[in-house]
Short mmCIF file of C-alpha atoms and ligand atoms in Angstrom, two decimals:
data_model
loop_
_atom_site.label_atom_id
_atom_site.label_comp_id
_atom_site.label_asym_id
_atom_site.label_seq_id
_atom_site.Cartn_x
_atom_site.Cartn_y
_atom_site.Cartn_z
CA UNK A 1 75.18 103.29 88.48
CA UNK A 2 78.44 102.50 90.88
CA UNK A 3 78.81 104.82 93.43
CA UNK A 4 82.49 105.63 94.54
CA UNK A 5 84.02 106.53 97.98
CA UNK A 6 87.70 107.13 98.62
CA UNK A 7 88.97 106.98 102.08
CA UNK A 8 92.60 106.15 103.61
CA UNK A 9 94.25 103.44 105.50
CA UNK A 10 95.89 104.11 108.55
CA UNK A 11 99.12 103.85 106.81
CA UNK A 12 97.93 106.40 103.86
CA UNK A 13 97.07 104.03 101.68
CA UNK A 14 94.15 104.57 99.45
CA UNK A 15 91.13 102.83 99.88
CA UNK A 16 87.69 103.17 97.55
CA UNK A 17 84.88 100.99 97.87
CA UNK A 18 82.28 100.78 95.01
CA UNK A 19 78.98 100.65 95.73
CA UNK A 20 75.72 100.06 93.34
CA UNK A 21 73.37 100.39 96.66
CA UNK A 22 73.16 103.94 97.88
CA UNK A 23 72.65 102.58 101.35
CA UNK A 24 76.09 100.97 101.03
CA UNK A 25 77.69 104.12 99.39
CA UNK A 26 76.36 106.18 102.35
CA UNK A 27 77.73 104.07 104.99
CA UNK A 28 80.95 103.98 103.07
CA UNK A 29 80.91 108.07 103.42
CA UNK A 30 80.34 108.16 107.14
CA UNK A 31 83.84 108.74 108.11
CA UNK A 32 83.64 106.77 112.17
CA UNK A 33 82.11 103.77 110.18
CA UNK A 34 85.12 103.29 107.92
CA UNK A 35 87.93 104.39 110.41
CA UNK A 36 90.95 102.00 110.04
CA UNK A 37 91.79 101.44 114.00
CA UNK A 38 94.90 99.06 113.52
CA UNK A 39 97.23 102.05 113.74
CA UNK A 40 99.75 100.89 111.01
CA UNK A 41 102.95 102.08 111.22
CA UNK A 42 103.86 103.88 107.89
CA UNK A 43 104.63 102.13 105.05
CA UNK A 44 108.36 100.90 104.12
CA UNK A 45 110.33 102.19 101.55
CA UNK A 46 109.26 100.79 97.47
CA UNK A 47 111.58 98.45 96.48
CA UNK A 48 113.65 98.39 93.42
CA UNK A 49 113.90 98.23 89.65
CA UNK A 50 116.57 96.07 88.13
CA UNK A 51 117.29 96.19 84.22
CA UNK A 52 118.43 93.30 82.54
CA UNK A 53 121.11 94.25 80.01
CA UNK A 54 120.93 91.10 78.04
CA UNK A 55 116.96 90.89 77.55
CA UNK A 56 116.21 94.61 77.80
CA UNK A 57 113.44 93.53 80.73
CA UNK A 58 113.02 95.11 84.07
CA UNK A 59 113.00 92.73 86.70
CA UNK A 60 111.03 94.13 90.14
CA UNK A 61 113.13 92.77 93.46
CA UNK A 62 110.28 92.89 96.02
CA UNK A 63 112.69 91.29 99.06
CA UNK A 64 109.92 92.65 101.35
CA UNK A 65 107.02 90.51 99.58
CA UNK A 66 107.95 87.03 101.18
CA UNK A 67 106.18 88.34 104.63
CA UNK A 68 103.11 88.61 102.76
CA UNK A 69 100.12 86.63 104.27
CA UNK A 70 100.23 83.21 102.50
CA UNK A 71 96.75 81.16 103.44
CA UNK A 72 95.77 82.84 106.11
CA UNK A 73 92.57 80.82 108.22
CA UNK A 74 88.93 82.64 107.39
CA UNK A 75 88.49 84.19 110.63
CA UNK A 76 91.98 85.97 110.09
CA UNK A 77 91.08 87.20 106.29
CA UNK A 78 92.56 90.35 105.50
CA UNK A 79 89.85 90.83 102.46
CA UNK A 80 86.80 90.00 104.43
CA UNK A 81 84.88 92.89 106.40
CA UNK A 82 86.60 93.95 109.83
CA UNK A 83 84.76 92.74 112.93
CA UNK A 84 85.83 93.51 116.38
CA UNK A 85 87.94 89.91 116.20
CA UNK A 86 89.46 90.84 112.62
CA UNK A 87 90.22 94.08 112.51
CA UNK A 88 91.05 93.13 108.35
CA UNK A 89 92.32 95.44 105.27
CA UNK A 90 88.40 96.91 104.74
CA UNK A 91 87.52 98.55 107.77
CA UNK A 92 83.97 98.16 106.98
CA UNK A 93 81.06 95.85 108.60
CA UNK A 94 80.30 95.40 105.02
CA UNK A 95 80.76 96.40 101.65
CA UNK A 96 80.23 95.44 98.03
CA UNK A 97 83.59 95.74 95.77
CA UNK A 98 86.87 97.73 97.30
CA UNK A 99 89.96 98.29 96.02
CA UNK A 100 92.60 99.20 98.45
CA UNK A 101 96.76 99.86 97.22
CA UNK A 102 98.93 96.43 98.24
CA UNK A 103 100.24 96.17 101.34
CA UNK A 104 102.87 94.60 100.20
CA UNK A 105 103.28 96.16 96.89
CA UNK A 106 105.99 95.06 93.78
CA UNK A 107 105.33 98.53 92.38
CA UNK A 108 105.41 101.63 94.31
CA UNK A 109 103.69 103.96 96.27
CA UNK A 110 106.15 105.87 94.30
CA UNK A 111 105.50 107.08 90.88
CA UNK A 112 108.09 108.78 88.57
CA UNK A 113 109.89 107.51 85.07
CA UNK A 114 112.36 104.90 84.71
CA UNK A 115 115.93 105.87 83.63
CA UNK A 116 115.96 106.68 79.83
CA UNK A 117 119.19 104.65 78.64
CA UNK A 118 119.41 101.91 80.77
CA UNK A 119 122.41 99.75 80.81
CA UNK A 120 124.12 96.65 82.65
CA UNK A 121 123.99 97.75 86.60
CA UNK A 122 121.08 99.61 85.62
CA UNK A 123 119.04 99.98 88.67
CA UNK A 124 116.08 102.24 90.00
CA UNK A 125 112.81 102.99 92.03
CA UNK A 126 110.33 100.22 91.21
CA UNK A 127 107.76 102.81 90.64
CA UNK A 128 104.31 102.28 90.26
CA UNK A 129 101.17 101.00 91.89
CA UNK A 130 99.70 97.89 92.47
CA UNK A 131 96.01 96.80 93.79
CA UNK A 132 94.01 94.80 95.17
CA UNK A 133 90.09 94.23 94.32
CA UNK A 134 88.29 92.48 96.71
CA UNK A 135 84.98 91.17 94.26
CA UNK A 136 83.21 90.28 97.24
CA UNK A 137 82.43 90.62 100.77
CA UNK A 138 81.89 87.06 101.07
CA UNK A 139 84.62 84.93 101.47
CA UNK A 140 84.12 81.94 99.68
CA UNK A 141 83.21 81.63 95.77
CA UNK A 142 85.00 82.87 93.10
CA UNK A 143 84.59 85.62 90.13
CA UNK A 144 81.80 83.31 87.95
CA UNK A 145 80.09 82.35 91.22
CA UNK A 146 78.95 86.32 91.77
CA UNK A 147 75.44 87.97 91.01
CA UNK A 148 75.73 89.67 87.92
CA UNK A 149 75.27 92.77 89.83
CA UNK A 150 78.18 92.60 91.97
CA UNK A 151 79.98 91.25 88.76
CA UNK A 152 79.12 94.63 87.11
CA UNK A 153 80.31 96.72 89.82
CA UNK A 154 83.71 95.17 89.32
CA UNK A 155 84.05 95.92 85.88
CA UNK A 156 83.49 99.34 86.38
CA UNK A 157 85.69 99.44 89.33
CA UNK A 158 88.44 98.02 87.02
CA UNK A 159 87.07 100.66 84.41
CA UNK A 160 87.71 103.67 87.16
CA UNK A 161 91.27 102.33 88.77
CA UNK A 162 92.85 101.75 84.98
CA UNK A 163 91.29 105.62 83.86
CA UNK A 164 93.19 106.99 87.58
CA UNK A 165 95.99 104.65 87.14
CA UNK A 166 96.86 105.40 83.48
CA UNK A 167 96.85 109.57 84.51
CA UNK A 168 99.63 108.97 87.17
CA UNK A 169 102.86 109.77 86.45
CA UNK A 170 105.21 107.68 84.58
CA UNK A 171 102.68 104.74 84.33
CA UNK A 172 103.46 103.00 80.84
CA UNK A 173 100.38 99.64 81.41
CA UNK A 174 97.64 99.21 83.83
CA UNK A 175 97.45 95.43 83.82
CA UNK A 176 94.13 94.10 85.84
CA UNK A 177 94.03 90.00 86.18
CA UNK A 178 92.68 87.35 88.24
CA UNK A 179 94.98 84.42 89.50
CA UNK A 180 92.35 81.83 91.03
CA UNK A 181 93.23 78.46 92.61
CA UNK A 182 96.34 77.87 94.94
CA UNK A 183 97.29 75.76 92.20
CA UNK A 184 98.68 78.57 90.34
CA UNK A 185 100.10 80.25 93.17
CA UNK A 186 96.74 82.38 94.70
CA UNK A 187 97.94 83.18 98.61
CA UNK A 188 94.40 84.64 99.65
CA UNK A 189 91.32 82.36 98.91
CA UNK A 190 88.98 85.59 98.99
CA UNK A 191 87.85 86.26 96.26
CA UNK A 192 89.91 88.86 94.91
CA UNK A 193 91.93 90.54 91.35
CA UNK A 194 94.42 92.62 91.52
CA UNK A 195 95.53 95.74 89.03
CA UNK A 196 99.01 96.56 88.68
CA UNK A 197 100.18 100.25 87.08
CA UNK A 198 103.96 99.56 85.81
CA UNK A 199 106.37 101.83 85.05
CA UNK A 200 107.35 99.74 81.30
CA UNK A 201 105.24 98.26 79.14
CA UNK A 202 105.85 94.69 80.07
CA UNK A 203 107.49 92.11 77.40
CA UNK A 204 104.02 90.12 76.72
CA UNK A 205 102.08 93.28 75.95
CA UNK A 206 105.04 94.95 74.45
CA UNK A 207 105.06 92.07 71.86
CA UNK A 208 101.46 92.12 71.38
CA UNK A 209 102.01 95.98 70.65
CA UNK A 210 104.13 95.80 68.33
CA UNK A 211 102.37 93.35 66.22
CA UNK A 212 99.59 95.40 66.44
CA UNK A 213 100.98 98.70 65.22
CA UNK A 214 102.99 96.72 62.26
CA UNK A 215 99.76 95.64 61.07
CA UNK A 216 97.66 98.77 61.71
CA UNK A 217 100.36 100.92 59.81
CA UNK A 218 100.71 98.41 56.72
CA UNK A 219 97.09 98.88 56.41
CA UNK A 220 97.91 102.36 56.55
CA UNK A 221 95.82 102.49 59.56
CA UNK A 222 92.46 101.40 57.84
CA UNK A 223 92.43 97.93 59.94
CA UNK A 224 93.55 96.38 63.47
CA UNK A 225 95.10 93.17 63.98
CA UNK A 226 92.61 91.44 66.35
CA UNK A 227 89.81 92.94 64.18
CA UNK A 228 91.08 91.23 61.69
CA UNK A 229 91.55 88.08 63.81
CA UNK A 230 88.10 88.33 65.62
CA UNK A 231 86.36 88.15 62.11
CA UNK A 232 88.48 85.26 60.93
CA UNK A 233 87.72 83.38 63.96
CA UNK A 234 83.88 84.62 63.79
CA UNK A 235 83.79 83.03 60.12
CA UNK A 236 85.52 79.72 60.70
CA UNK A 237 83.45 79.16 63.43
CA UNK A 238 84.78 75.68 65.02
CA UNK A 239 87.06 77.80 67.37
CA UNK A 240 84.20 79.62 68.97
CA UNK A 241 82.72 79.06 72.27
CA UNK A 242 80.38 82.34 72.60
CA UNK A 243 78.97 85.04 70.51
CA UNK A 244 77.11 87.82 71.92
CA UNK A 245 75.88 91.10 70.13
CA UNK A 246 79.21 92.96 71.64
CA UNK A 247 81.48 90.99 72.84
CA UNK A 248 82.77 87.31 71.10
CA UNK A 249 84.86 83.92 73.13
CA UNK A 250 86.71 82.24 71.13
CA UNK A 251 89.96 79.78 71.49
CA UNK A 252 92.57 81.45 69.46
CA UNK A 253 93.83 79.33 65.87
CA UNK A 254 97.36 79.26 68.10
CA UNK A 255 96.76 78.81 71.31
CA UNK A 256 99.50 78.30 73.38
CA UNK A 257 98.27 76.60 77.21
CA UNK A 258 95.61 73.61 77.16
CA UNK A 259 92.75 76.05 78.29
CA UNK A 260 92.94 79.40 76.85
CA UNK A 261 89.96 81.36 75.79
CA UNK A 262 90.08 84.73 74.30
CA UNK A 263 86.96 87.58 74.99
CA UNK A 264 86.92 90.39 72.39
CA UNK A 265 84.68 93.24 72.33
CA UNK A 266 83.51 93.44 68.72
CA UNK A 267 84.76 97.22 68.67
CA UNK A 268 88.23 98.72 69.06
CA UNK A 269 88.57 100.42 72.28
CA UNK A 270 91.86 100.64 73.85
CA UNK A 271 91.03 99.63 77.91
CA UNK A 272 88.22 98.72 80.13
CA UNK A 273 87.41 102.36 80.57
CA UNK A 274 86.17 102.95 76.94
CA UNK A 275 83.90 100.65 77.52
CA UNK A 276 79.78 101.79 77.12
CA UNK A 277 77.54 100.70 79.63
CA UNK A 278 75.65 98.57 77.16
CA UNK A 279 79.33 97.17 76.12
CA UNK A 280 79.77 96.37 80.72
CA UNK A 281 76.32 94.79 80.75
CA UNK A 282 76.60 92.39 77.89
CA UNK A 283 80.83 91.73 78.96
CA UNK A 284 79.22 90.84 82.36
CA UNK A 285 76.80 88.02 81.06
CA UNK A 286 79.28 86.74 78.18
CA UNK A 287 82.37 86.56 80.98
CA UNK A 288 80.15 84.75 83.78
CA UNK A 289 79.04 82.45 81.54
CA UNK A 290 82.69 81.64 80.16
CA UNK A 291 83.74 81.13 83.62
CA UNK A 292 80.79 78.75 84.63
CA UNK A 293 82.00 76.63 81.18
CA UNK A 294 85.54 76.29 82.96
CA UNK A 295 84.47 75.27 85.80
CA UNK A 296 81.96 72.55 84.21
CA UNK A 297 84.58 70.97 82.31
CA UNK A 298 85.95 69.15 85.47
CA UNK A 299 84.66 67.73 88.64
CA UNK A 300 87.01 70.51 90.37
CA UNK A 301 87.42 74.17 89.86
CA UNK A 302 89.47 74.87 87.32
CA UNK A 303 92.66 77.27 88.42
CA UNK A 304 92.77 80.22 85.57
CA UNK A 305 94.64 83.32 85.04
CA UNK A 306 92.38 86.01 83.66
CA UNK A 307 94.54 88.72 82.34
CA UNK A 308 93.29 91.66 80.30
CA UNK A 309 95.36 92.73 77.56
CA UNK A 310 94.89 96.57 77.50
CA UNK A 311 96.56 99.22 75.53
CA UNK A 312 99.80 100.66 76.63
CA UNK A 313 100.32 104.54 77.84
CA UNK A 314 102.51 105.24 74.88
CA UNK A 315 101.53 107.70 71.86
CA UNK A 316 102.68 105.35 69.13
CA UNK A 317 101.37 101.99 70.35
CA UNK A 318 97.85 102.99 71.47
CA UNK A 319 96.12 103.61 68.30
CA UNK A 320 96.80 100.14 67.00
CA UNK A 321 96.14 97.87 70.23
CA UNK A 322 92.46 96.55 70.90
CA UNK A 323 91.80 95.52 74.31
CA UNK A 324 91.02 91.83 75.09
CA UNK A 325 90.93 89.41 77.52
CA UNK A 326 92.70 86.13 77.91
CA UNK A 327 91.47 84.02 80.10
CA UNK A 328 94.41 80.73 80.16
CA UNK A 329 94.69 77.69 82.73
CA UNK A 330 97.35 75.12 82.85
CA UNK A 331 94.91 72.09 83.61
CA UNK A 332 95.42 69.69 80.72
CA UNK A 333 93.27 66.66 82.60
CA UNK A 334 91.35 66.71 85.70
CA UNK A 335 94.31 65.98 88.24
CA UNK A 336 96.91 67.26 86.15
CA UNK A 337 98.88 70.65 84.97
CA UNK A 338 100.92 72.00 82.76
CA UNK A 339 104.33 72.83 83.78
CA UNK A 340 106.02 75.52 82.26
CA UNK A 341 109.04 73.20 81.45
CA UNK A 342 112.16 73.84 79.28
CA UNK A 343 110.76 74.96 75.56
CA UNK A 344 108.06 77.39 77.25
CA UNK A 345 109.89 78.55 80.54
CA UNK A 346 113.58 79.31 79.04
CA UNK A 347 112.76 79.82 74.99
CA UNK A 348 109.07 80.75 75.35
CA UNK A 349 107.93 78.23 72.55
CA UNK A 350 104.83 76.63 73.57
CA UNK A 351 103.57 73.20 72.68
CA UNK A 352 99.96 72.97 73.07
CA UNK A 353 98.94 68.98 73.90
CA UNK A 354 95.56 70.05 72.49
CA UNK A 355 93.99 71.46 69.29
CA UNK A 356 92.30 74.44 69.66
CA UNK A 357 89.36 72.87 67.79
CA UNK A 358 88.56 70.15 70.32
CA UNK A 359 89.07 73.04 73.42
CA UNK A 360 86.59 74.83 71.75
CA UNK A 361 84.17 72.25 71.23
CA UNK A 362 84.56 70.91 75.21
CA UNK A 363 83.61 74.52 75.96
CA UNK A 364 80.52 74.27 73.68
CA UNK A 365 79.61 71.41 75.20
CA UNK A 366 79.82 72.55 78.54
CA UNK A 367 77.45 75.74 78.37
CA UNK A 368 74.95 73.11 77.40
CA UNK A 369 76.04 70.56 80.17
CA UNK A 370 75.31 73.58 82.65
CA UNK A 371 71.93 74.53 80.88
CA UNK A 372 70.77 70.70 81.70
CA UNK A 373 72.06 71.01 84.65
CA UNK A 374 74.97 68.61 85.08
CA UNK A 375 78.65 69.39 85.75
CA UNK A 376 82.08 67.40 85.20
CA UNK A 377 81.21 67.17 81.18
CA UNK A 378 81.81 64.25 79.79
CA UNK A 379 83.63 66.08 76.70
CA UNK A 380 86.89 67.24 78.33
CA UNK A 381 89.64 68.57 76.43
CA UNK A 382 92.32 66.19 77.93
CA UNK A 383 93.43 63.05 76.01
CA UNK A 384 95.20 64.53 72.98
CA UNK A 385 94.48 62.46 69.67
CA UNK A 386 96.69 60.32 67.93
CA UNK A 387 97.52 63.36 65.56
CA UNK A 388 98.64 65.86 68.66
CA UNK A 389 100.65 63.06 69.96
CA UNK A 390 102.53 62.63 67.00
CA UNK A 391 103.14 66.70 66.33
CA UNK A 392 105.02 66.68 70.04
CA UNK A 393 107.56 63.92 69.07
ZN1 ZN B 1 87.73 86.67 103.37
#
């Protein structure tokens, strides 16, 4: 059971640390041993909201965002425990998962809804809230390298913040992912997820959305769309990389980056919340493990974006959508990645240098690989066949 204890930052922002120790939790409640003595001066105004007339996106300008710490040396981490030298983010000695409001936030603190009938000029509040979820108090490793305790406390951290965030005004997705390696961009090597609460649904899960209620309402609301696709994949089989009693990896039949694995609970639920605690225990094995087969297919870490696809806050969608992860890198060969390029970064049609098939195997192969103890597989996905090769000309 994760106990939970809310406090504030010096500048009001909210901090809650999740404990599975009550010796933890009760040092987490004593309010001298988790006083925030940086004195921060309040927080700045939230930035702003701009809608794009000719996509129908909004676009968050967060001016204010390139202060943010970029790299900062260990002994200056703002995600590690405060000591008298560090006086970090968790004003703690110690602790086992927080999550703590961004300091230097995209979204929010302000909540409210976004103008109704946007138009060209259109611009607003970026309301919302975003997060940050330290896994860890230690500062080096990485999501798959944690004990599958402290793995389990984060998922029902992530379960908690998405029920909170989803009952806040005008809050339309609660989006939690993982960015890891500073090849994609990560500025704090702690690690560390984040949750963001928008104020839209954004255009990736708005598409998935839709797809899914056009389905769910042709079968006149008998069947869901990744149902349907979770027992296709489950009966072809060469696409699959794990299959637990709950929960099912598999590389999708179109997937669009070199690496990209899909985890789907074998029931519909719409978010992390809905999840039973049978349903957290098993996701925490099956996700550790697909993690350790990343990093096994290389000599390296491999970078990743986890991103879980949950339902959106909207009356008509909800019913249909089916939460999910996706778990996608751009490494396409040990010391090289994928730009997003012309086709995928300006008309958002992928070309995959890889069959899905031969991803799928590689990952396979490397859960075995790490059961006989080696790393660096030998079966990598990289090296596209003769028949890929000729599919990009
Ligand atoms: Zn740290």
């Amino acid at each position: 059971m994760t106990l939970i204890t809310p406090t504030l930052l010096s500048d009001g922002r909210e901090l809650i640390y999740f404990d599975a120790d009550e010796a933890s939790a009760a040092r987490h409640r004593d309010p001298e041993a988790v006083r925030d003595a940086r004195g921060l001066p309040p927080r700045g105004p939230a930035g702003t909201a701009r809608y794009d007339a000719l996509s129908g996106e909004w676009i968050a300008v967060a001016a204010h965002r390139q202060s943010r710490t970029h790299l900062p040396p260990a002994d200056q981490c703002p995600l590690c425990p405060t000591t008298p030298a560090n006086l970090s983010e968790v004003p703690a000695s110690d602790y086992e998962v927080v999550v703590f409001e961004n300091r230097f936030s995209s979204f929010g603190p302000d909540l409210g809804e976004l103008p109704s009938a946007p138009e060209w000029g259109t611009t607003t509040t970026a309301f919302g809230r975003c997060e940050v979820v330290a896994f860890d108090s230690a500062h080096e490793g990485s999501f798959g390298s944690l004990p599958p305790e402290r793995a389990r406390t984060v998922i029902d951290a992530w379960a908690h913040r998405t029920e909170a965030l989803s009952a806040m005004p005008g809050i339309k997705q609660v989006f939690c992912f993982e960015n890891r390696g500073a090849d994609i961009g990560v500025t704090l090597l702690h690690p560390h997820g984040q949750i963001y609460a928008y104020p839209f649904i954004p255009p990736r899960a708005a598409t998935l959305a839709a797809r899914a209620h056009e389905f769910f309402e042709a079968s006149g609301g008998t069947r869901t769309l990744m149902g349907h696709a979770l027992a296709a994949e489950r009966s072809a089989g060469d696409r699959m990389v794990i299959e637990g009693e709950h929960f099912s990896a598999f590389v999708p039949f179109a997937a669009r980056w070199p690496l990209e694995v899909h985890l789907v609970p074998h029931r519909q639920v719409p978010d992390i919340a809905a999840l039973t605690g049978e349903e957290r225990d098993e996701l925490t094995t099956v996700y550790l493990d697909l993690l350790g087969r990343f990093d096994a297919l290389y000599p390296t870490p491999t970078p990743y974006i986890a991103a879980w696809q949950q339902a959106p806050l909207d009356d008509v969608l909800r019913p249909a959508s089916y939460l999910h992860l996706q778990v996608t890198s751009p490494r396409r060969a040990a010391d090289k990645l994928k730009f997003l390029a012309g086709s995928e970064a300006a008309m958002g049609a992928f070309i995959n240098d890889t069959t899905p098939e031969k991803v799928a195997e590689a990952l396979r192969a490397a859960g075995t690989a790490r059961t006989a103890g080696t790393s660096g597989a030998a079966t990598t996905p990289d090296a596209p066949s003769a028949t890929t090769r000729k599919d990009q000309a």
